[in-house]
């Protein structure tokens, strides 16, 4: 691809993804989680579990100022607010914002929702006083260049602030294809190219909670681990750890295959 074609592809990818995430998102969350009252009750019952492996990386969150980049329906932010944090979501989907604010109200906590593209935040949002910035699960593939995203995290954080990034492991979502619904018959095949830089057309992640006629495609750039770590170091982060995680919901299913990864970095 020429530089001109690359720029055009990146522009199309950005526009299509933003439109897709503004399509019936609120309705999709109601279909998945039920009303905000029900969802808030579930979070209240176990807000620490909702935060899963993120919480040990954050440490004590009480009184901490925390930004969840691309924080979607606000589940994590509400759980953090319940634990005493000042939680801010930054995400460009109005349907997500509506669901998140209702969820916070039902939970009896306060969160702030910044309805913006995370790589085009207004200067006044880049305050450099956050203790923790995090982004997780289904994040990086929306960007054709990782540097602007990591620069946003860097500029939000105070000195020594923590950036935690958790996403799908490229071995599972870029390199191999898996078939079979039980551990016994499950088979894995190398079908992908770990080094591919192509954009891949895909269904939006909440498609199954929307009417089929309404679903939109998104365009994804899947990154390998070397590209991710390098981009993070290049914007100035000190990498403190990279955990590669197996299937956390069932030990036997896809045993031995990395499913997700979590990076902890410091400004
Ligand atoms: C798969 S979700 C992330 C998962 C989320 N952490 C959760 O727990 O549901 C992707 C989110 O990123 C948002 N998004 C994608 N690109 C964005 C961008 N450039 N700026 C702001 N939000 C973006 C979408 O609106 C969506 O809420």
Coordinates of C-alpha atoms and ligand atoms in Angstrom, one line a residue:
X1 CA 0.0 0.0 0.0
X2 CA 1.2 3.5 -0.8
X3 CA 1.3 6.2 2.0
X4 CA -1.7 7.8 0.4
X5 CA -3.7 4.5 0.3
X6 CA -2.6 3.8 3.9
X7 CA -3.9 7.2 5.1
X8 CA -7.2 6.7 3.2
X9 CA -7.7 3.3 4.7
X10 CA -7.0 4.7 8.2
X11 CA -9.5 7.5 7.7
X12 CA -12.2 5.0 6.5
X13 CA -11.5 2.7 9.4
X14 CA -11.8 5.5 11.9
X15 CA -15.1 6.8 10.4
X16 CA -16.7 3.4 10.0
X17 CA -15.8 2.3 13.5
X18 CA -17.2 5.5 15.1
X19 CA -20.5 5.1 13.2
X20 CA -20.7 1.4 14.2
X21 CA -20.2 2.2 17.9
X22 CA -23.0 4.8 17.7
X23 CA -25.5 2.3 16.3
X24 CA -28.1 0.9 18.8
X25 CA -25.4 0.5 21.5
X26 CA -27.7 1.4 24.3
X27 CA -30.3 -1.2 23.2
X28 CA -27.6 -3.8 22.9
X29 CA -26.5 -3.3 26.5
X30 CA -30.1 -3.5 27.7
X31 CA -30.5 -6.8 25.8
X32 CA -27.2 -8.1 27.3
X33 CA -27.3 -6.9 30.9
X34 CA -31.0 -5.9 31.5
X35 CA -32.0 -2.6 33.0
X36 CA -29.4 -0.5 34.8
X37 CA -31.0 -1.4 38.2
X38 CA -30.3 -5.1 37.6
X39 CA -26.8 -4.5 36.3
X40 CA -26.0 -2.1 39.2
X41 CA -27.1 -4.8 41.7
X42 CA -24.8 -7.4 40.0
X43 CA -21.8 -5.0 40.3
X44 CA -22.7 -4.1 43.9
X45 CA -22.6 -7.8 44.9
X46 CA -19.0 -8.1 43.8
X47 CA -17.3 -5.0 42.5
X48 CA -13.8 -6.5 43.0
X49 CA -14.7 -9.5 40.8
X50 CA -15.9 -7.1 38.0
X51 CA -12.4 -5.6 37.9
X52 CA -10.7 -9.1 37.7
X53 CA -6.9 -9.0 37.2
X54 CA -6.9 -5.2 36.9
X55 CA -7.4 -4.6 40.6
X56 CA -4.1 -6.1 41.8
X57 CA -2.3 -4.0 39.2
X58 CA -4.1 -0.8 40.4
X59 CA -3.5 -1.4 44.1
X60 CA -5.8 0.5 46.5
X61 CA -8.1 2.7 44.4
X62 CA -9.8 4.6 47.2
X63 CA -9.5 8.3 46.5
X64 CA -7.6 7.7 43.2
X65 CA -8.3 9.6 40.0
X66 CA -8.8 7.0 37.3
X67 CA -9.5 7.2 33.6
X68 CA -11.0 4.3 31.6
X69 CA -10.1 4.9 28.0
X70 CA -12.8 3.4 25.7
X71 CA -14.6 2.4 28.8
X72 CA -17.8 1.6 26.9
X73 CA -20.9 0.9 29.1
X74 CA -19.2 2.1 32.3
X75 CA -19.3 -1.2 34.2
X76 CA -15.6 -0.9 35.3
X77 CA -15.9 2.8 36.1
X78 CA -19.0 2.2 38.3
X79 CA -17.2 -0.7 40.1
X80 CA -14.2 1.6 40.7
X81 CA -16.5 4.4 42.0
X82 CA -18.1 1.9 44.4
X83 CA -14.6 1.3 45.7
X84 CA -14.1 5.0 46.3
X85 CA -12.3 6.1 43.2
X86 CA -13.0 9.2 41.1
X87 CA -13.7 7.4 37.9
X88 CA -13.9 9.0 34.4
X89 CA -14.8 7.2 31.2
X90 CA -13.6 8.5 27.8
X91 CA -15.4 7.0 24.8
X92 CA -17.1 8.3 21.7
X93 CA -20.4 6.3 21.8
X94 CA -23.5 8.2 22.9
X95 CA -25.4 4.9 23.5
X96 CA -22.6 3.8 25.8
X97 CA -22.7 7.1 27.6
X98 CA -26.4 6.9 28.2
X99 CA -26.2 3.3 29.6
X100 CA -23.1 4.2 31.8
X101 CA -24.8 7.3 33.3
X102 CA -28.0 5.3 34.1
X103 CA -25.9 2.5 35.6
X104 CA -24.0 5.0 37.9
X105 CA -27.3 6.6 39.0
X106 CA -28.8 3.1 39.8
X107 CA -25.6 2.2 41.7
X108 CA -25.8 5.5 43.7
X109 CA -22.3 6.6 42.6
X110 CA -21.0 9.4 40.5
X111 CA -18.8 9.0 37.4
X112 CA -17.9 11.5 34.6
X113 CA -18.3 10.5 30.9
X114 CA -16.2 12.3 28.4
X115 CA -17.9 11.8 25.0
X116 CA -14.8 12.2 22.7
X117 CA -12.5 10.3 20.4
X118 CA -9.7 9.3 22.8
X119 CA -7.0 10.4 20.3
X120 CA -8.7 13.8 19.8
X121 CA -9.3 14.9 23.4
X122 CA -9.7 18.6 24.0
X123 CA -6.5 20.1 25.6
X124 CA -8.4 20.9 28.9
X125 CA -9.0 17.1 29.4
X126 CA -5.2 16.3 29.2
X127 CA -4.6 17.4 32.8
X128 CA -1.6 15.3 33.7
X129 CA -3.1 14.5 37.2
X130 CA -4.5 11.0 36.9
X131 CA -3.2 8.3 39.2
X132 CA -4.2 5.5 36.9
X133 CA -5.3 5.2 33.3
X134 CA -6.5 1.9 31.9
X135 CA -8.0 0.4 28.7
X136 CA -9.1 -3.1 28.3
X137 CA -10.4 -5.9 26.0
X138 CA -11.1 -5.1 22.4
X139 CA -9.1 -1.8 22.3
X140 CA -6.0 -1.8 20.3
X141 CA -7.4 -3.2 17.0
X142 CA -9.4 0.0 16.5
X143 CA -6.2 2.0 15.8
X144 CA -4.0 2.0 12.7
X145 CA -1.2 3.7 14.7
X146 CA -0.8 3.0 18.5
X147 CA 1.3 6.1 19.3
X148 CA -1.6 8.6 19.6
X149 CA -3.5 6.3 21.9
X150 CA -0.5 5.8 24.2
X151 CA 0.3 9.5 24.1
X152 CA -3.2 10.2 25.4
X153 CA -2.6 7.9 28.3
X154 CA 0.8 9.4 28.9
X155 CA -0.5 13.0 28.9
X156 CA -3.5 12.2 31.2
X157 CA -1.2 10.6 33.9
X158 CA 0.7 12.4 36.6
X159 CA 4.4 11.6 37.0
X160 CA 4.8 8.0 38.3
X161 CA 1.1 7.4 37.4
X162 CA 0.2 3.9 36.2
X163 CA -1.0 2.8 32.8
X164 CA -2.6 -0.7 32.6
X165 CA -3.5 -2.1 29.2
X166 CA -5.3 -5.5 28.9
X167 CA -6.3 -6.9 25.5
X168 CA -6.7 -10.1 23.5
X169 CA -3.5 -12.0 23.0
X170 CA -2.4 -12.0 19.3
X171 CA -1.6 -15.7 19.4
X172 CA -5.3 -16.3 19.9
X173 CA -6.9 -13.6 17.9
X174 CA -4.4 -13.1 15.1
X175 CA -2.4 -16.4 14.6
X176 CA -4.6 -19.4 15.3
X177 CA -8.2 -20.4 14.6
X178 CA -10.0 -22.7 17.1
X179 CA -12.9 -25.0 16.5
X180 CA -15.0 -27.3 18.7
X181 CA -17.2 -26.4 21.7
X182 CA -15.8 -28.8 24.3
X183 CA -12.2 -29.3 25.5
X184 CA -12.2 -32.9 24.2
X185 CA -12.9 -32.1 20.5
X186 CA -11.3 -28.7 20.4
X187 CA -8.8 -28.3 17.5
X188 CA -6.4 -25.4 16.8
X189 CA -4.9 -24.5 13.5
X190 CA -2.4 -21.8 12.5
X191 CA -4.4 -19.9 9.9
X192 CA -3.2 -16.3 10.4
X193 CA -0.1 -14.2 9.8
X194 CA 1.4 -12.9 13.1
X195 CA 3.2 -10.2 11.2
X196 CA 0.3 -9.0 9.0
X197 CA -0.4 -5.3 9.0
X198 CA -3.7 -5.5 7.0
X199 CA -7.0 -4.1 8.1
X200 CA -9.5 -6.9 8.7
X201 CA -13.3 -6.5 8.3
X202 CA -15.2 -7.9 11.2
X203 CA -18.6 -7.8 13.1
X204 CA -18.9 -5.4 15.9
X205 CA -18.4 -7.1 19.3
X206 CA -22.0 -6.6 20.5
X207 CA -23.6 -7.8 17.2
X208 CA -25.3 -10.8 18.9
X209 CA -27.3 -8.4 21.1
X210 CA -28.6 -6.4 18.1
X211 CA -31.2 -7.2 15.3
X212 CA -29.2 -8.8 12.4
X213 CA -30.4 -6.1 9.9
X214 CA -28.9 -3.4 12.1
X215 CA -25.4 -4.7 12.7
X216 CA -22.4 -2.8 11.3
X217 CA -18.9 -3.9 10.3
X218 CA -15.8 -2.6 11.9
X219 CA -12.3 -2.5 10.5
X220 CA -9.6 -3.9 12.7
X221 CA -5.8 -3.7 12.7
X222 CA -4.5 -6.6 14.8
X223 CA -1.1 -5.8 16.5
X224 CA 1.5 -8.3 17.7
X225 CA 3.1 -8.0 21.2
X226 CA 6.4 -6.6 19.9
X227 CA 4.6 -3.7 18.2
X228 CA 2.5 -3.0 21.3
X229 CA 5.4 -2.9 23.8
X230 CA 7.6 -1.0 21.4
X231 CA 5.0 1.8 20.8
X232 CA 4.5 2.1 24.6
X233 CA 8.2 2.5 25.3
X234 CA 8.5 5.0 22.4
X235 CA 6.0 7.4 24.0
X236 CA 8.1 7.3 27.2
X237 CA 6.5 4.6 29.4
X238 CA 8.6 2.4 31.6
X239 CA 7.3 -1.2 31.2
X240 CA 6.9 -2.8 34.6
X241 CA 5.4 -6.1 33.6
X242 CA 3.7 -8.1 30.8
X243 CA 1.5 -11.0 31.9
X244 CA 0.3 -13.5 29.3
X245 CA -2.9 -15.0 30.6
X246 CA -4.6 -18.4 29.9
X247 CA -8.3 -18.9 29.6
X248 CA -9.5 -17.5 33.0
X249 CA -13.0 -18.8 32.9
X250 CA -12.2 -22.5 32.4
X251 CA -8.8 -24.1 33.2
X252 CA -9.2 -27.1 30.8
X253 CA -10.6 -25.2 27.8
X254 CA -7.7 -24.2 25.5
X255 CA -5.2 -25.0 28.2
X256 CA -1.7 -23.9 27.2
X257 CA -2.8 -21.1 24.8
X258 CA -2.5 -17.5 25.8
X259 CA -5.9 -15.7 25.6
X260 CA -5.2 -12.2 27.0
X261 CA -2.3 -10.1 28.1
X262 CA -1.9 -7.3 30.7
X263 CA 0.8 -4.7 30.6
X264 CA 1.6 -2.5 33.5
X265 CA 3.6 0.6 32.7
X266 CA 4.6 3.8 34.6
X267 CA 5.0 7.4 33.4
Ligands
LIG1 C1 -14.9 -3.5 22.8 S1 -15.3 -2.0 23.6 C2 -14.1 -2.0 24.9 C3 -14.5 -2.9 26.0 C4 -14.8 -2.2 27.2 N1 -13.7 -2.0 28.0 C5 -15.9 -3.0 28.0 O1 -15.6 -3.3 29.1 O2 -17.0 -3.1 27.5 C6 -14.6 -0.8 22.5 C7 -15.0 0.6 23.0 O3 -14.2 1.6 22.3 C8 -14.9 2.7 21.9 N2 -14.1 3.3 20.9 C9 -13.5 2.7 19.8 N3 -12.6 3.6 19.2 C10 -12.7 4.7 19.9 C11 -12.0 6.0 19.9 N4 -11.1 6.3 18.9 N5 -12.3 6.9 20.8 C12 -13.1 6.7 21.8 N6 -13.8 5.5 21.9 C13 -13.6 4.6 21.0 C14 -16.2 2.1 21.5 O4 -17.3 3.1 21.5 C15 -16.4 1.0 22.5 O5 -17.1 1.5 23.6

